[in-house]
Amino acid sequence: NFVCCLRVEMFVFLSVPLKSISVQLHVRDHVASVHSSLQYVNEEDRPLEAMFVFPLPADAAICHFSAKIGEQEIVAEVQDKESARDQYDDAVSSGQQAFLLEESDESSDVFRLSVGCLSPGQNASITIVYVIELSIQVDHALRFCLPAVLNPRYTPAASAASVPEVSSACVIPYTLSLSVDVRSSDRISRLESSCPLDPLEFLDAQHTHAMVNLSAGHRFDKDVELLLYYENTHRSTAVVEAGAAAAQSGSLMGDPALMISLYPEFPAEVMSSLASQREFVFLVDRSGSMSWKMHHGKGAQKRIESARDTLLLLLKSLPMGCYFNIYGFGSCFECFFPQSVVYSEVTMEEALRRVKSMSADMGGTEILQPLKHIYSQPCYPDHPRQLFVFTDGEVWNTKEVLDLVKSQTFSHRCFSFGIGEGASTALVTGMAREGSGHAQFITGTDRMQPKVMQSLRFALQPAVDDISVDWTVPEGVMVDMLSPPISALFQGQRALIYAQIKGQVKAVNGLIISSLQTKYNMSIILCVSVIKKNCCAAWQPLLTPILCFILNCCNTCFTVFCINADPLSELISDGIPNLAITSLVRNLITVPAPRSADGTASTHLLNRSMITSIYLLPCTLEPEPRMDPLLRLVSLQKAAGCWELNAALADVFGKTEDEVTNHRPAQVDGSVWATVLALIWLRAYKLDQRVEWQFVAMKAASWVRSQKPDGLSQCVCEGNMLLGSQVTEDALGI
């Protein structure tokens, strides 16, 4: 997270001065401090004033920055931005050594480091320390990511004028070492990574302290992702950090700090009393980069394909009676419906039809205008708006976007998803933070669907609000809240409270009792032991003299090469027949082209006199990959929750329609039989993907109950015989 990044395409011929990165990760329960040391050398034959760009997580808090050149070490101090720039300029102009670290005006997850007067052959050592909360994943793991796509590049300061783009590098010229130290009040279950690690070493008998290192020889060509698992994920905990010994008592650093982690569980009667419908708005990135693969492994989907599958799952999981709409955005935007519509069989099928044709064909990434359009739409009474945002990029006006989301805090919740390596942490985490929602990142071989369905679960849950926090502490002790007031709590969604303890604390290992009071007259009592211690989909610009496009003639696909003077042998193998298609080529040939950068469609006209010869090559189209069986089953479900008994459903089960029909109990309706079979199949063969189909199954079970059918027990028995399973009737929830 501390490597430097500048536009690769602009500076590909410059040497890269970064030689090594050493990262030490210290995890304390849900918070991590990251110590990064970077070693640079000026390999130019002249003095250099260089600029390094450090992408940092948007919600990171930098607590230390220092730089060392030779024997001289400079430790940073916080100053007003303009004052710091003036002092830096004065130092450089007078030939003094100086450093300037500042947050980018354009994006809160980019820091610029200006280095003045780096002599030829001179080494520089940069140290940065920051603290960050670890995000929670679908399986309750805590996630830390050191992204490889933010690779170091540098340029003379005068050439860096804007937020650098995120680009993946093919050649990694520096070394990386990473060590992880974990201490927790809970037992550590395991630590996993997308990269090879040395064996996890436990340093105490209770398994609350462990260490691990990144294996030697790691090639930093993909994100280093760490997933930390604790045994008692949902237990509320509190951690106290003692004040600094050298600091004065009563000062910010001198008094102990407290972090309370809450996983609220509310009574069922409270949750049911708060139940309400929702309006769901899905905003999907359709810029050109969404045609890229999700990862570099075998069988990887394109990002837009994964987004389409996810929308299918979302649309099938929505409850009857809600409102919904889908937006696609790039350089421009479009919406499926003029305004959100009631969820029904008709509107769902119309939306699915349009989802199937969604492509990454809308140019750049401009999210501000579609957001303004969404927020301009009136909200439906008793249907709180839930906004789901899917994007793989970053935008130039991040702060303006976040200000807009923040201005709508009380009218909606925002759930954001960063797709692929390089998605802007400032944009993705910022939108979720300002929209009181949840942010997720889908990288490497992660599947998008389970993470999105976790957020849907959060979006469907009612919020418990009007929360007050009272502290019961010994006499002479006060508690000052450091974090913003909690505006809402959601069942099963972690909330952190930070506070500082002031006054005489006689026992560090004492007992703290905290009471959270809500307007529903519920008290959540927390008693805890206190412990120390982020050709291609869009054609390349048409090149002269070669023009390549596709003709569809007689349902056969041909690739057409239009050649001026270059010999065909440079492009295609010998022996290709020259087909006479004069009748197809009039005086003007219209060439379909992709959308231009501003999102508008364009057409190129080629005069026939420009063409020397035209060759048609039969083109073998790759067959469409067969849809995943789970998605095939989900795609067949009706909006109300049931399935119809037909050949398509039988094929999902690996049966013929006759086989499925002949096993149906006589007294059971065909749709009830089909729906029970679907529920059995999900339980028997897709239990490991339950997060993805949980709402589909809930709708189905609810529909079966509403039919009040006879012979359900026999139906389940026959279904198990047909599908070769042993699922109980109770497990189906029918």
XYZ file of C-alpha atoms in Angstrom:
734
model
C 0.000 0.000 0.000
C 3.006 2.281 0.216
C 4.483 1.866 -3.226
C 4.573 4.763 -5.632
C 2.510 5.147 -8.739
C 2.658 7.390 -11.784
C 1.294 6.958 -15.295
C 3.098 3.949 -16.730
C 2.407 4.863 -20.335
C 3.998 8.307 -19.855
C 7.177 7.222 -18.123
C 7.920 3.772 -19.456
C 11.442 4.772 -20.525
C 12.498 6.129 -17.119
C 14.357 3.992 -14.610
C 12.517 2.962 -11.475
C 14.437 4.080 -8.347
C 12.567 1.908 -5.825
C 14.787 -1.014 -4.829
C 12.974 -2.691 -1.958
C 9.868 -2.572 0.216
C 9.683 -3.907 3.751
C 6.239 -4.026 5.385
C 5.510 -4.932 9.003
C 1.828 -5.477 9.766
C 0.750 -5.355 13.444
C -2.864 -6.478 13.989
C -4.655 -5.780 17.266
C -8.128 -7.332 17.153
C -9.885 -5.390 14.347
C -7.277 -2.684 13.782
C -3.917 -2.877 12.009
C -0.900 -0.612 12.084
C 1.293 -0.822 9.009
C 4.980 0.112 9.055
C 6.474 0.440 5.588
C 10.085 1.120 4.701
C 10.984 1.963 1.092
C 14.522 2.188 -0.255
C 15.187 4.452 -3.283
C 18.272 5.375 -5.293
C 18.752 8.119 -7.866
C 20.252 6.275 -10.857
C 20.381 9.400 -13.003
C 23.670 11.238 -13.621
C 22.262 14.536 -12.410
C 20.634 15.846 -9.220
C 16.960 15.041 -9.148
C 13.933 16.599 -7.572
C 11.564 13.655 -7.792
C 7.947 13.098 -6.874
C 6.685 9.811 -5.537
C 2.976 9.036 -5.296
C 1.822 6.778 -2.470
C -1.638 5.259 -2.800
C -2.984 4.681 0.719
C -6.380 3.374 1.864
C -8.829 6.261 1.998
C -9.707 5.598 5.638
C -6.099 5.167 6.808
C -4.728 7.503 9.466
C -1.044 8.342 8.958
C 0.713 8.580 12.313
C 4.367 8.749 11.265
C 6.417 9.819 8.247
C 10.171 10.208 8.067
C 12.865 10.283 5.405
C 16.571 9.582 5.644
C 19.279 10.510 3.126
C 22.751 9.453 4.135
C 23.085 10.301 7.824
C 20.416 13.013 7.744
C 16.933 12.052 8.968
C 13.867 14.257 8.677
C 10.753 13.505 10.752
C 7.585 15.100 9.425
C 5.331 17.432 11.356
C 1.784 18.422 10.450
C 1.374 21.928 9.031
C -1.105 23.920 7.009
C -0.815 22.773 3.383
C 0.053 26.167 1.891
C 2.577 26.929 4.630
C 4.241 23.541 4.159
C 4.495 24.077 0.389
C 6.087 27.485 0.869
C 8.670 26.107 3.296
C 9.466 23.235 0.941
C 9.922 25.555 -2.063
C 12.183 27.847 -0.025
C 14.344 24.912 1.092
C 14.723 23.473 -2.425
C 15.508 26.835 -4.010
C 18.281 27.373 -1.450
C 19.787 23.956 -2.134
C 18.710 22.385 1.168
C 17.424 18.853 1.542
C 13.632 18.812 2.020
C 10.625 16.490 1.825
C 6.934 17.306 1.457
C 4.143 14.757 1.981
C 0.616 15.914 1.170
C -2.766 14.409 0.434
C -3.938 14.826 -3.144
C -6.556 17.508 -3.707
C -8.302 15.147 -6.130
C -8.463 11.911 -4.141
C -8.109 11.149 -0.434
C -6.324 7.821 -1.061
C -3.338 9.352 -2.860
C -0.415 11.052 -1.131
C 2.335 12.899 -2.966
C 5.888 12.898 -1.664
C 8.201 15.541 -3.109
C 11.922 14.938 -2.673
C 14.275 17.807 -3.302
C 17.931 17.676 -4.376
C 18.540 13.909 -4.563
C 22.143 13.693 -5.777
C 23.361 11.178 -8.403
C 23.771 7.730 -6.834
C 22.266 8.900 -3.561
C 20.004 6.589 -1.527
C 16.823 7.646 0.222
C 14.936 5.666 2.864
C 11.263 6.522 3.424
C 9.263 5.295 6.421
C 5.490 5.618 6.687
C 3.257 4.271 9.454
C -0.517 4.307 9.327
C -3.447 2.728 11.171
C -6.557 1.248 9.588
C -9.637 -0.769 10.516
C -9.752 -4.165 8.819
C -12.832 -4.768 6.684
C -15.053 -7.756 7.440
C -15.839 -10.286 4.709
C -18.741 -12.615 3.891
C -17.276 -15.449 5.986
C -16.433 -13.032 8.850
C -12.740 -12.903 7.982
C -10.852 -9.643 8.507
C -9.156 -8.541 5.285
C -5.939 -6.659 4.615
C -4.690 -6.035 1.083
C -1.345 -4.814 -0.254
C -2.148 -4.137 -3.928
C 0.366 -4.948 -6.625
C -1.260 -2.781 -9.273
C -0.082 0.358 -7.503
C 3.450 -0.084 -8.752
C 6.179 2.502 -8.199
C 6.937 4.992 -10.930
C 8.435 8.413 -10.630
C 8.822 11.523 -12.686
C 10.334 14.965 -12.234
C 7.929 17.004 -10.146
C 7.066 19.378 -12.977
C 5.528 16.532 -14.996
C 3.018 15.307 -12.410
C -0.154 17.303 -12.784
C -3.024 15.098 -11.684
C -4.011 11.944 -9.829
C -1.920 9.111 -11.300
C -3.710 6.261 -12.974
C -3.536 2.755 -11.562
C -1.709 0.457 -13.950
C -0.506 -3.083 -13.563
C 3.151 -3.712 -14.290
C 4.552 -6.772 -16.045
C 8.088 -6.393 -14.667
C 8.542 -6.000 -10.916
C 12.028 -4.552 -10.372
C 12.054 -4.406 -6.564
C 11.864 -6.868 -3.692
C 9.098 -7.184 -1.113
C 9.259 -8.565 2.415
C 6.173 -8.756 4.627
C 5.833 -9.863 8.243
C 2.567 -10.101 10.185
C 2.156 -9.993 13.972
C -1.336 -10.670 15.363
C -2.465 -10.156 18.974
C -6.093 -10.567 19.945
C -8.424 -10.918 22.890
C -9.982 -13.801 20.935
C -8.347 -17.046 19.848
C -6.827 -16.871 16.375
C -8.286 -19.592 14.193
C -6.195 -19.248 11.030
C -4.625 -16.806 8.593
C -4.915 -17.317 4.843
C -3.440 -15.488 1.875
C -3.592 -15.267 -1.898
C 0.228 -15.562 -1.823
C 2.500 -18.231 -0.297
C 3.160 -17.783 3.405
C 5.489 -19.483 5.826
C 3.680 -21.649 8.429
C 1.704 -19.675 11.019
C 3.592 -19.660 14.334
C 1.628 -19.336 17.595
C 3.597 -17.612 20.325
C 1.373 -18.458 23.299
C -0.642 -21.429 24.512
C -3.956 -19.567 24.198
C -3.431 -18.938 20.457
C -4.023 -15.206 20.894
C -0.581 -14.207 19.593
C 0.792 -15.389 16.236
C 3.316 -14.430 13.592
C 3.770 -15.260 9.914
C 5.985 -14.079 7.027
C 5.497 -13.892 3.302
C 7.499 -16.721 1.755
C 10.875 -15.769 0.326
C 11.096 -15.220 -3.421
C 7.539 -13.911 -3.779
C 7.015 -12.157 -7.105
C 4.903 -9.084 -6.466
C 2.733 -9.578 -9.559
C -0.627 -9.749 -7.804
C -2.287 -8.369 -4.707
C -1.072 -9.690 -1.378
C -4.372 -10.394 0.366
C -4.508 -11.581 3.974
C -7.623 -13.057 5.586
C -7.592 -13.360 9.379
C -10.099 -15.576 11.186
C -10.959 -15.436 14.892
C -12.845 -18.218 16.681
C -15.592 -16.142 18.330
C -16.444 -13.721 15.545
C -19.689 -12.387 17.010
C -18.510 -11.852 20.575
C -18.500 -8.246 21.685
C -15.059 -7.176 22.869
C -13.215 -4.186 24.254
C -9.519 -3.390 23.970
C -7.684 -0.712 25.942
C -4.398 0.788 24.828
C -2.398 2.295 27.671
C -1.301 5.910 27.352
C 2.243 6.700 26.242
C 4.571 6.629 29.230
C 6.400 9.769 28.113
C 3.208 11.760 27.534
C 1.624 13.945 30.175
C -1.427 12.538 31.918
C -4.582 14.237 30.674
C -3.185 14.768 27.168
C -4.388 13.017 24.026
C -1.470 10.564 24.008
C -1.195 10.290 27.775
C -4.636 8.831 28.535
C -5.728 5.261 27.730
C -7.803 4.733 24.576
C -10.656 2.250 24.287
C -12.113 0.375 21.299
C -15.394 -1.521 21.704
C -16.471 -3.927 18.972
C -20.213 -4.658 18.833
C -22.016 -7.443 16.960
C -25.601 -6.675 17.918
C -28.232 -9.395 17.997
C -31.768 -8.049 18.472
C -34.873 -9.957 19.612
C -37.004 -11.351 16.782
C -40.062 -9.379 17.897
C -38.137 -6.130 17.576
C -36.875 -6.973 14.110
C -40.340 -7.962 12.903
C -41.846 -4.749 14.254
C -39.333 -2.748 12.209
C -39.790 -4.678 8.970
C -40.445 -2.540 5.921
C -40.178 -2.674 2.139
C -37.315 -1.137 0.186
C -36.450 0.651 -3.033
C -33.373 -0.882 -4.695
C -31.298 1.035 -7.239
C -28.406 -0.767 -8.948
C -25.755 1.448 -10.560
C -23.414 -0.592 -12.788
C -20.130 0.532 -14.351
C -20.183 -0.145 -18.111
C -16.909 1.570 -19.009
C -14.501 -0.146 -21.383
C -12.357 -1.653 -18.614
C -15.314 -3.745 -17.440
C -14.529 -6.006 -20.420
C -11.293 -7.043 -18.698
C -11.007 -10.409 -16.960
C -11.739 -10.709 -13.232
C -8.300 -12.273 -12.780
C -5.486 -13.801 -14.829
C -6.282 -17.425 -14.017
C -7.874 -20.050 -16.239
C -11.591 -19.680 -16.880
C -11.812 -16.132 -15.559
C -15.001 -14.253 -16.393
C -15.066 -10.766 -17.795
C -16.027 -8.199 -15.189
C -19.199 -7.239 -17.062
C -20.188 -10.921 -17.288
C -19.815 -11.327 -13.538
C -21.866 -8.159 -13.046
C -24.633 -9.588 -15.271
C -24.719 -12.848 -13.289
C -24.837 -10.857 -10.051
C -27.748 -8.741 -11.277
C -29.613 -11.929 -12.188
C -29.157 -13.206 -8.652
C -30.138 -9.852 -7.151
C -33.279 -9.505 -9.256
C -34.438 -12.999 -8.347
C -33.757 -12.344 -4.642
C -35.795 -9.136 -4.285
C -38.977 -9.342 -2.223
C -42.399 -8.811 -3.748
C -43.740 -5.307 -3.170
C -40.396 -3.504 -3.334
C -39.401 -0.929 -5.982
C -36.286 -1.215 -8.168
C -34.363 0.260 -11.096
C -31.040 -0.418 -12.863
C -28.623 2.189 -14.222
C -25.607 1.687 -16.473
C -22.945 4.380 -16.625
C -19.759 5.255 -18.466
C -19.179 8.541 -20.260
C -22.958 8.838 -20.223
C -25.662 6.853 -18.420
C -28.988 5.123 -19.035
C -31.689 3.649 -16.823
C -33.963 0.686 -17.466
C -37.083 2.526 -16.333
C -37.828 6.293 -16.161
C -38.259 5.824 -12.418
C -38.206 2.893 -10.021
C -41.017 0.404 -10.657
C -42.857 -2.106 -8.500
C -41.176 -5.500 -8.505
C -43.389 -7.995 -10.340
C -43.072 -10.840 -12.825
C -43.459 -8.413 -15.727
C -40.942 -5.805 -14.541
C -38.470 -8.470 -13.433
C -38.532 -10.202 -16.833
C -38.128 -6.865 -18.635
C -35.121 -6.027 -16.469
C -33.561 -9.473 -17.015
C -33.967 -9.117 -20.776
C -32.017 -5.862 -20.696
C -29.411 -7.204 -18.279
C -28.530 -9.967 -20.775
C -27.569 -7.359 -23.378
C -25.465 -5.179 -21.057
C -21.945 -4.652 -22.394
C -18.850 -2.663 -21.445
C -19.564 -0.174 -24.213
C -20.095 3.194 -22.542
C -16.615 4.732 -22.616
C -15.095 6.300 -19.494
C -16.092 6.363 -15.826
C -18.362 9.315 -15.002
C -20.426 8.489 -11.931
C -21.446 11.967 -10.754
C -24.241 12.619 -13.260
C -26.097 9.299 -12.792
C -25.877 9.808 -9.030
C -27.412 13.254 -9.367
C -30.200 11.773 -11.488
C -30.886 9.012 -8.940
C -30.990 11.466 -6.045
C -33.321 13.767 -7.999
C -35.943 11.006 -8.104
C -38.501 11.239 -5.291
C -38.293 8.541 -2.622
C -41.261 6.262 -2.037
C -42.918 6.532 1.406
C -42.037 3.601 3.702
C -39.588 2.262 1.087
C -36.100 3.370 2.184
C -33.758 3.654 -0.809
C -30.840 1.204 -1.018
C -28.199 2.101 -3.615
C -25.811 -0.606 -4.905
C -22.807 0.730 -6.856
C -20.527 -1.524 -8.944
C -17.309 -0.061 -10.398
C -13.795 -1.162 -11.353
C -12.172 2.243 -11.679
C -11.541 5.567 -10.085
C -12.856 9.001 -11.001
C -11.151 12.374 -11.146
C -13.750 14.082 -8.922
C -13.855 11.649 -5.989
C -14.384 14.311 -3.346
C -17.286 15.877 -5.254
C -18.900 12.439 -5.557
C -18.488 11.764 -1.841
C -19.896 15.165 -0.913
C -22.964 14.373 -3.015
C -23.464 10.984 -1.334
C -23.030 12.596 2.085
C -25.686 15.205 1.281
C -28.172 12.339 0.806
C -27.259 10.449 3.990
C -30.763 10.621 5.429
C -32.539 9.539 2.237
C -30.670 6.327 1.400
C -27.981 3.770 2.220
C -25.132 3.126 -0.195
C -23.446 -0.266 -0.734
C -20.372 -0.130 -2.951
C -18.311 -2.794 -4.708
C -14.780 -2.368 -6.073
C -14.250 -4.858 -8.906
C -10.777 -6.100 -9.783
C -7.359 -4.835 -8.800
C -7.009 -1.083 -8.951
C -10.505 0.016 -7.945
C -10.276 3.285 -6.007
C -10.431 2.695 -2.265
C -11.291 6.370 -1.762
C -14.355 6.071 -3.982
C -15.570 2.623 -2.901
C -15.047 2.933 0.851
C -15.961 6.614 0.850
C -19.369 6.073 -0.767
C -20.218 3.324 1.704
C -19.018 5.411 4.645
C -20.917 8.546 3.642
C -23.971 6.464 2.715
C -24.014 4.454 5.988
C -23.643 1.246 4.006
C -20.994 -1.384 3.448
C -18.030 -1.591 1.047
C -16.686 -4.767 -0.556
C -13.730 -5.431 -2.865
C -13.709 -8.294 -5.356
C -10.127 -9.180 -6.310
C -8.176 -12.199 -7.513
C -10.371 -15.278 -7.759
C -13.078 -13.834 -5.475
C -16.614 -14.375 -6.699
C -18.789 -11.278 -6.774
C -22.090 -12.965 -5.928
C -21.542 -13.998 -2.264
C -20.189 -10.559 -1.330
C -23.093 -8.780 -2.993
C -25.635 -11.059 -1.355
C -24.118 -10.298 2.051
C -24.727 -6.606 1.387
C -28.276 -7.390 0.242
C -28.820 -9.091 3.599
C -27.681 -5.894 5.318
C -29.893 -3.781 3.040
C -32.984 -5.866 3.820
C -32.519 -5.594 7.558
C -34.296 -2.839 9.419
C -32.147 -0.400 11.313
C -32.324 0.203 15.046
C -31.829 3.923 15.516
C -32.160 6.660 18.139
C -29.261 5.132 20.037
C -27.738 6.558 23.183
C -24.611 5.318 24.923
C -24.185 5.444 28.701
C -21.038 4.487 30.574
C -20.884 3.030 34.070
C -17.357 3.657 35.347
C -15.649 3.988 38.762
C -15.786 7.288 40.614
C -13.239 9.783 39.333
C -13.149 8.243 35.858
C -14.669 9.861 32.763
C -15.137 8.565 29.217
C -14.868 10.872 26.213
C -16.294 9.536 22.934
C -13.770 9.880 20.103
C -15.844 8.351 17.303
C -18.958 9.978 15.806
C -22.259 9.101 17.482
C -23.786 5.823 16.303
C -26.801 6.720 14.154
C -27.980 3.157 13.478
C -27.208 -0.447 14.358
C -27.820 -3.431 12.107
C -28.075 -7.011 13.251
C -24.912 -8.981 12.534
C -23.053 -5.942 11.181
C -20.053 -4.860 13.216
C -19.947 -1.412 14.802
C -16.871 0.073 16.469
C -16.850 2.676 19.244
C -13.690 4.606 20.157
C -13.329 6.497 23.416
C -10.696 7.835 25.786
C -10.575 7.140 29.497
C -9.705 10.130 31.674
C -9.072 10.376 35.376
C -7.500 7.979 37.867
C -7.651 4.422 36.494
C -6.628 2.203 39.410
C -6.789 -1.164 37.631
C -5.936 -1.570 33.973
C -7.367 -5.087 34.021
C -10.718 -4.007 35.424
C -14.287 -4.381 34.252
C -16.171 -1.928 32.068
C -19.930 -2.053 31.688
C -21.451 -0.196 28.765
C -25.160 0.179 28.136
C -26.580 1.087 24.744
C -30.154 2.320 24.977
C -32.519 2.501 21.989
C -35.935 4.048 21.545
C -37.418 0.530 21.711
C -36.564 0.427 25.421
C -33.973 -2.268 24.865
C -30.762 -2.279 26.792
C -27.803 -4.133 25.322
C -25.479 -4.729 28.248
C -21.842 -5.278 27.335
C -19.630 -6.783 30.051
C -16.091 -7.364 28.857
C -12.694 -7.916 30.399
C -10.414 -5.031 29.513
C -7.124 -6.107 27.955
C -3.865 -4.203 27.474
C -2.611 -4.058 24.705
C -8.732 -1.625 -1.801
C -9.500 -7.250 -31.058
C -10.398 -5.789 -27.214
C -13.812 -4.779 -25.950
C -13.359 -1.245 -27.188
C -11.511 -1.382 -30.499
C -8.172 0.271 -30.758
C -8.331 3.444 -32.884
C -8.724 2.410 -36.508
C -5.324 2.173 -38.148
C -4.499 3.084 -41.750
C -4.161 1.232 -44.064
C -5.801 -1.719 -42.297
C -9.482 -1.704 -41.405
C -11.035 -4.681 -39.668
C -14.739 -5.209 -39.129
C -17.383 -7.902 -38.957
C -20.042 -8.751 -41.570
C -22.956 -11.058 -40.922
C -23.909 -12.684 -44.225
C -26.199 -15.694 -44.439
C -25.808 -16.236 -40.671
C -22.059 -16.761 -41.158
C -19.507 -14.596 -39.461
C -16.622 -13.276 -41.551
C -13.658 -11.156 -40.603
C -13.065 -8.574 -43.316
C -9.611 -7.147 -44.005
C -9.480 -4.018 -46.161
C -5.976 -3.576 -47.476
C -4.453 -0.647 -49.321
C -0.905 -1.606 -50.239
C 0.472 -3.874 -47.548
C 0.889 -7.519 -48.641
C -1.656 -9.909 -47.238
C 1.105 -12.288 -46.199
C 1.849 -9.964 -43.290
C -1.623 -10.464 -41.910
C -2.957 -13.852 -42.904
C -1.638 -17.165 -44.112
C -1.336 -17.954 -47.834
C -4.032 -19.798 -49.727
C -7.011 -17.708 -48.581
C -9.368 -17.275 -51.537
C -10.200 -13.777 -52.665
C -13.983 -13.740 -52.595
C -15.768 -11.493 -55.039
C -18.165 -9.433 -52.970
C -18.495 -6.439 -55.264
C -22.262 -6.724 -54.976
C -21.973 -6.268 -51.225
C -19.659 -3.286 -51.474
C -21.308 -0.185 -52.896
C -19.632 3.158 -53.507
C -19.474 3.690 -49.754
C -18.810 1.100 -47.087
C -20.251 1.788 -43.650
C -18.033 0.457 -40.898
C -19.543 -0.102 -37.439
C -17.238 1.202 -34.733
C -17.315 1.266 -30.949
C -18.564 4.215 -28.955
C -16.184 7.134 -28.776
C -14.657 8.416 -25.552
C -17.692 10.561 -24.769
C -19.988 7.551 -25.073
C -21.634 8.497 -28.386
C -21.843 5.988 -31.221
C -19.764 6.777 -34.290
C -19.677 5.539 -37.899
C -16.714 5.516 -40.248
C -17.329 5.886 -44.001
C -14.727 4.347 -46.314
C -14.678 5.277 -49.970
C -14.576 2.188 -52.229
C -11.764 3.699 -54.297
C -9.499 3.468 -51.226
C -9.668 -0.328 -51.188
C -7.153 -2.389 -53.162
C -8.632 -5.769 -52.256
C -11.101 -7.285 -49.806
C -10.646 -10.714 -48.288
C -13.234 -12.631 -46.286
C -12.100 -15.197 -43.731
C -14.561 -17.608 -42.118
C -14.422 -16.867 -38.381
C -15.024 -19.519 -35.744
C -17.069 -18.013 -32.920
C -16.436 -19.355 -29.429
C -19.577 -21.052 -28.126
C -21.292 -19.355 -25.225
C -20.120 -20.990 -21.975
C -22.812 -23.069 -20.313
C -24.346 -21.185 -17.395
C -23.493 -22.329 -13.897
C -26.209 -24.797 -12.689
C -27.059 -22.607 -9.684
C -27.572 -19.551 -11.875
C -29.580 -21.653 -14.352
C -31.897 -22.716 -11.537
C -32.187 -19.162 -10.221
C -32.895 -17.801 -13.704
C -35.960 -20.069 -13.949
C -37.577 -18.865 -10.710
C -40.625 -16.653 -10.933
C -40.796 -13.309 -9.134
C -43.256 -14.723 -6.586
C -40.741 -17.427 -5.632
C -42.030 -20.557 -7.401
C -40.713 -22.660 -10.291
C -42.672 -24.178 -13.161
C -42.410 -27.879 -13.979
C -40.705 -28.023 -17.389
C -37.778 -29.471 -19.334
C -35.423 -26.615 -18.480
C -35.840 -27.204 -14.749
C -35.425 -30.966 -15.181
C -32.187 -30.373 -17.085
C -30.731 -28.496 -14.105
C -31.324 -31.641 -12.032
C -29.774 -33.827 -14.734
C -33.160 -35.447 -15.434
C -35.636 -35.564 -18.294
C -38.995 -33.831 -18.046
C -40.747 -37.212 -18.040
C -38.640 -38.459 -15.118
C -39.496 -35.399 -13.049
C -43.183 -35.478 -13.988
C -43.634 -39.209 -13.287
C -42.351 -38.870 -9.704
C -44.829 -36.114 -8.831
C -47.319 -37.157 -6.129
C -50.829 -37.116 -7.580
C -52.262 -34.683 -5.034
C -49.453 -32.124 -5.453
C -49.641 -29.228 -7.911
C -46.907 -29.094 -10.587
C -45.502 -25.762 -9.414
C -45.407 -26.878 -5.779
C -43.617 -30.074 -6.828
C -41.117 -28.119 -8.934
C -40.459 -25.629 -6.123
C -39.934 -28.330 -3.503
C -37.499 -30.077 -5.866
C -35.576 -26.833 -6.327
C -35.324 -26.352 -2.556
C -34.135 -29.933 -2.043
C -31.515 -29.591 -4.807
C -30.178 -26.348 -3.305
C -29.870 -27.923 0.149
C -28.377 -31.169 -1.112
C -25.919 -29.955 -3.743
C -25.275 -26.234 -3.258
C -25.083 -25.875 0.510
C -21.578 -24.375 0.247
C -23.092 -21.494 -1.770
C -25.944 -20.855 0.626
C -25.047 -17.174 0.980
C -25.926 -16.742 -2.699
C -29.279 -18.526 -2.751
C -30.581 -17.773 0.750
C -33.122 -15.148 -0.377
C -34.188 -17.192 -3.398
C -34.930 -20.094 -1.040
C -36.738 -17.866 1.471
C -39.071 -16.616 -1.272
C -39.656 -20.172 -2.477
C -40.441 -21.531 0.997
C -42.772 -18.618 1.689
C -44.604 -19.272 -1.589
C -45.005 -22.997 -0.796
C -46.449 -22.173 2.643
C -48.888 -19.721 1.064
C -50.288 -22.509 -1.148
C -51.166 -24.675 1.897
C -50.624 -27.869 -0.139
C -51.507 -31.387 0.987
C -48.975 -34.199 0.983
C -45.817 -32.139 1.602
C -44.137 -34.968 3.497
C -44.663 -37.359 0.606
C -43.517 -34.627 -1.772
C -40.204 -34.271 0.081
C -39.776 -38.059 0.250
C -40.335 -38.468 -3.508
C -38.061 -35.520 -4.227
C -35.224 -37.080 -2.247
C -35.672 -40.367 -4.106
C -35.595 -38.606 -7.479
C -32.567 -36.441 -6.706
C -30.645 -39.001 -4.659
C -30.573 -36.852 -1.519
C -31.586 -36.985 2.148
C -32.912 -33.521 2.971
C -35.463 -33.259 5.796
C -38.729 -31.358 5.511
C -37.763 -29.136 8.446
C -34.556 -28.069 6.712
C -36.562 -26.683 3.783
C -38.536 -24.232 5.907
C -41.822 -25.150 4.217
